[in-house]
Amino acid sequence: QVQLVESGGGLVQAGGSLRLSCAVSGRTFSRAAMGWFRQAPGKEREFVATINWSGGLTYYADSVKGRFTISRDNDKNTVYLQMNSLKPEDTAVYYCNIDPPHQAYWGQGTQVTVSS
């Protein structure tokens, strides 16, 4: 009953913007915090941002603070990640999951590539 589908990745120049979407299905997520994570080649997957469904509370990794914004649309069961002032260091595959993440929910993610 659980499905997470990421979309919105692509190629963008440094300083540009991109918005990622995560479509969430399943009643189990109605009160679960959701997070964005990313993994660059040769590096471990890292936390990016989290949001609480009920309270709108957000928290960000220091590396993206002030540049990225996590948000939600409850009617569409969708979580977003607005990425501004993108840097080449942001290049990675971006994943969504509940927070803390469930191992079985990791999907294919969406590729974000930032050129200099």
PDB file of C-alpha atoms in Angstrom:
ATOM      1  CA  GLN A   1       0.000   0.000   0.000  1.00  0.00           C
ATOM      2  CA  VAL A   2       3.028   2.298   0.194  1.00  0.00           C
ATOM      3  CA  GLN A   3       4.537   4.003  -2.802  1.00  0.00           C
ATOM      4  CA  LEU A   4       6.913   6.942  -3.112  1.00  0.00           C
ATOM      5  CA  VAL A   5       7.639   8.431  -6.525  1.00  0.00           C
ATOM      6  CA  GLU A   6      10.197  11.193  -7.002  1.00  0.00           C
ATOM      7  CA  SER A   7      10.231  13.501 -10.003  1.00  0.00           C
ATOM      8  CA  GLY A   8      11.442  16.890 -11.159  1.00  0.00           C
ATOM      9  CA  GLY A   9      15.160  16.297 -11.437  1.00  0.00           C
ATOM     10  CA  GLY A  10      17.218  17.456 -14.357  1.00  0.00           C
ATOM     11  CA  LEU A  11      20.163  19.501 -15.525  1.00  0.00           C
ATOM     12  CA  VAL A  12      20.497  23.078 -14.347  1.00  0.00           C
ATOM     13  CA  GLN A  13      23.233  25.704 -14.305  1.00  0.00           C
ATOM     14  CA  ALA A  14      24.836  26.828 -11.067  1.00  0.00           C
ATOM     15  CA  GLY A  15      22.715  29.499  -9.448  1.00  0.00           C
ATOM     16  CA  GLY A  16      19.557  28.128 -10.979  1.00  0.00           C
ATOM     17  CA  SER A  17      16.495  26.580  -9.391  1.00  0.00           C
ATOM     18  CA  LEU A  18      14.676  23.285  -9.492  1.00  0.00           C
ATOM     19  CA  ARG A  19      11.626  21.873  -7.726  1.00  0.00           C
ATOM     20  CA  LEU A  20      11.428  18.206  -6.841  1.00  0.00           C
ATOM     21  CA  SER A  21       8.195  16.383  -6.089  1.00  0.00           C
ATOM     22  CA  CYS A  22       7.508  13.263  -4.070  1.00  0.00           C
ATOM     23  CA  ALA A  23       4.120  11.646  -4.556  1.00  0.00           C
ATOM     24  CA  VAL A  24       3.108   9.700  -1.458  1.00  0.00           C
ATOM     25  CA  SER A  25       0.467   6.998  -1.282  1.00  0.00           C
ATOM     26  CA  GLY A  26      -0.835   5.040   1.674  1.00  0.00           C
ATOM     27  CA  ARG A  27      -2.648   5.966   4.853  1.00  0.00           C
ATOM     28  CA  THR A  28       0.452   5.171   6.858  1.00  0.00           C
ATOM     29  CA  PHE A  29       1.970   8.512   5.877  1.00  0.00           C
ATOM     30  CA  SER A  30      -0.855  10.691   7.135  1.00  0.00           C
ATOM     31  CA  ARG A  31       0.993  11.520  10.348  1.00  0.00           C
ATOM     32  CA  ALA A  32       4.542  10.668   9.400  1.00  0.00           C
ATOM     33  CA  ALA A  33       7.333  13.154   8.979  1.00  0.00           C
ATOM     34  CA  MET A  34       8.771  13.140   5.472  1.00  0.00           C
ATOM     35  CA  GLY A  35      12.321  13.756   4.434  1.00  0.00           C
ATOM     36  CA  TRP A  36      14.522  14.342   1.439  1.00  0.00           C
ATOM     37  CA  PHE A  37      17.866  12.595   1.154  1.00  0.00           C
ATOM     38  CA  ARG A  38      20.560  12.583  -1.493  1.00  0.00           C
ATOM     39  CA  GLN A  39      23.486  10.490  -2.608  1.00  0.00           C
ATOM     40  CA  ALA A  40      26.358  11.553  -4.832  1.00  0.00           C
ATOM     41  CA  PRO A  41      28.604   9.011  -6.596  1.00  0.00           C
ATOM     42  CA  GLY A  42      31.156   7.586  -4.205  1.00  0.00           C
ATOM     43  CA  LYS A  43      29.470   9.125  -1.180  1.00  0.00           C
ATOM     44  CA  GLU A  44      27.038   7.912   1.433  1.00  0.00           C
ATOM     45  CA  ARG A  45      23.407   8.919   1.360  1.00  0.00           C
ATOM     46  CA  GLU A  46      22.858  12.032   3.454  1.00  0.00           C
ATOM     47  CA  PHE A  47      19.968  13.857   5.028  1.00  0.00           C
ATOM     48  CA  VAL A  48      18.756  17.021   3.299  1.00  0.00           C
ATOM     49  CA  ALA A  49      15.502  18.194   4.870  1.00  0.00           C
ATOM     50  CA  THR A  50      12.482  17.043   6.846  1.00  0.00           C
ATOM     51  CA  ILE A  51       8.923  18.218   7.396  1.00  0.00           C
ATOM     52  CA  ASN A  52       6.200  17.272   9.839  1.00  0.00           C
ATOM     53  CA  TRP A  53       2.753  16.765   8.279  1.00  0.00           C
ATOM     54  CA  SER A  54       0.744  18.027  11.222  1.00  0.00           C
ATOM     55  CA  GLY A  55       2.779  21.010  12.327  1.00  0.00           C
ATOM     56  CA  GLY A  56       4.671  22.240   9.292  1.00  0.00           C
ATOM     57  CA  LEU A  57       7.893  22.064  11.265  1.00  0.00           C
ATOM     58  CA  THR A  58      10.968  21.905   9.061  1.00  0.00           C
ATOM     59  CA  TYR A  59      14.632  21.197   9.552  1.00  0.00           C
ATOM     60  CA  TYR A  60      17.521  21.374   7.097  1.00  0.00           C
ATOM     61  CA  ALA A  61      21.037  20.143   6.740  1.00  0.00           C
ATOM     62  CA  ASP A  62      23.562  22.935   7.151  1.00  0.00           C
ATOM     63  CA  SER A  63      24.739  22.444   3.582  1.00  0.00           C
ATOM     64  CA  VAL A  64      21.371  23.486   2.125  1.00  0.00           C
ATOM     65  CA  LYS A  65      20.027  25.820   4.794  1.00  0.00           C
ATOM     66  CA  GLY A  66      18.792  29.086   3.320  1.00  0.00           C
ATOM     67  CA  ARG A  67      18.742  27.687  -0.211  1.00  0.00           C
ATOM     68  CA  PHE A  68      16.306  24.767  -0.083  1.00  0.00           C
ATOM     69  CA  THR A  69      12.709  24.765   1.123  1.00  0.00           C
ATOM     70  CA  ILE A  70      10.690  21.663   1.922  1.00  0.00           C
ATOM     71  CA  SER A  71       6.909  21.943   1.738  1.00  0.00           C
ATOM     72  CA  ARG A  72       3.786  19.843   1.329  1.00  0.00           C
ATOM     73  CA  ASP A  73       0.404  19.764  -0.348  1.00  0.00           C
ATOM     74  CA  ASN A  74      -1.814  17.575   1.786  1.00  0.00           C
ATOM     75  CA  ASP A  75      -4.639  17.473  -0.755  1.00  0.00           C
ATOM     76  CA  LYS A  76      -2.257  16.002  -3.315  1.00  0.00           C
ATOM     77  CA  ASN A  77      -0.291  13.890  -0.847  1.00  0.00           C
ATOM     78  CA  THR A  78       2.859  15.399  -2.252  1.00  0.00           C
ATOM     79  CA  VAL A  79       6.067  16.667  -0.685  1.00  0.00           C
ATOM     80  CA  TYR A  80       8.206  19.212  -2.489  1.00  0.00           C
ATOM     81  CA  LEU A  81      11.773  20.374  -2.348  1.00  0.00           C
ATOM     82  CA  GLN A  82      12.352  23.818  -3.811  1.00  0.00           C
ATOM     83  CA  MET A  83      16.048  24.192  -4.563  1.00  0.00           C
ATOM     84  CA  ASN A  84      17.441  27.661  -5.232  1.00  0.00           C
ATOM     85  CA  SER A  85      20.966  28.960  -5.737  1.00  0.00           C
ATOM     86  CA  LEU A  86      22.059  25.510  -6.783  1.00  0.00           C
ATOM     87  CA  LYS A  87      25.720  24.584  -6.625  1.00  0.00           C
ATOM     88  CA  PRO A  88      27.668  21.831  -8.404  1.00  0.00           C
ATOM     89  CA  GLU A  89      28.052  20.213  -4.982  1.00  0.00           C
ATOM     90  CA  ASP A  90      24.286  19.642  -4.959  1.00  0.00           C
ATOM     91  CA  THR A  91      24.636  17.145  -7.799  1.00  0.00           C
ATOM     92  CA  ALA A  92      23.221  13.841  -6.585  1.00  0.00           C
ATOM     93  CA  VAL A  93      20.329  11.440  -6.794  1.00  0.00           C
ATOM     94  CA  TYR A  94      17.565  12.760  -4.558  1.00  0.00           C
ATOM     95  CA  TYR A  95      15.254  10.442  -2.654  1.00  0.00           C
ATOM     96  CA  CYS A  96      12.222  10.917  -0.466  1.00  0.00           C
ATOM     97  CA  ASN A  97      11.177   8.717   2.412  1.00  0.00           C
ATOM     98  CA  ILE A  98       9.504   8.877   5.766  1.00  0.00           C
ATOM     99  CA  ASP A  99      11.706  10.314   8.478  1.00  0.00           C
ATOM    100  CA  PRO A 100      13.307   8.357  10.006  1.00  0.00           C
ATOM    101  CA  PRO A 101      13.541   6.415   6.725  1.00  0.00           C
ATOM    102  CA  HIS A 102      12.207   2.931   6.179  1.00  0.00           C
ATOM    103  CA  GLN A 103      14.648   0.722   4.301  1.00  0.00           C
ATOM    104  CA  ALA A 104      11.963  -0.893   2.153  1.00  0.00           C
ATOM    105  CA  TYR A 105      10.708   2.465   0.872  1.00  0.00           C
ATOM    106  CA  TRP A 106      13.830   3.608  -0.973  1.00  0.00           C
ATOM    107  CA  GLY A 107      13.052   4.007  -4.658  1.00  0.00           C
ATOM    108  CA  GLN A 108      14.998   5.050  -7.719  1.00  0.00           C
ATOM    109  CA  GLY A 109      15.134   8.718  -6.836  1.00  0.00           C
ATOM    110  CA  THR A 110      15.536  11.565  -9.282  1.00  0.00           C
ATOM    111  CA  GLN A 111      18.831  12.802 -10.684  1.00  0.00           C
ATOM    112  CA  VAL A 112      19.852  16.414 -10.138  1.00  0.00           C
ATOM    113  CA  THR A 113      22.878  17.660 -12.034  1.00  0.00           C
ATOM    114  CA  VAL A 114      24.229  21.178 -11.531  1.00  0.00           C
ATOM    115  CA  SER A 115      26.747  22.440 -14.054  1.00  0.00           C
ATOM    116  CA  SER A 116      29.268  25.192 -13.399  1.00  0.00           C
TER     117      SER A 116
END
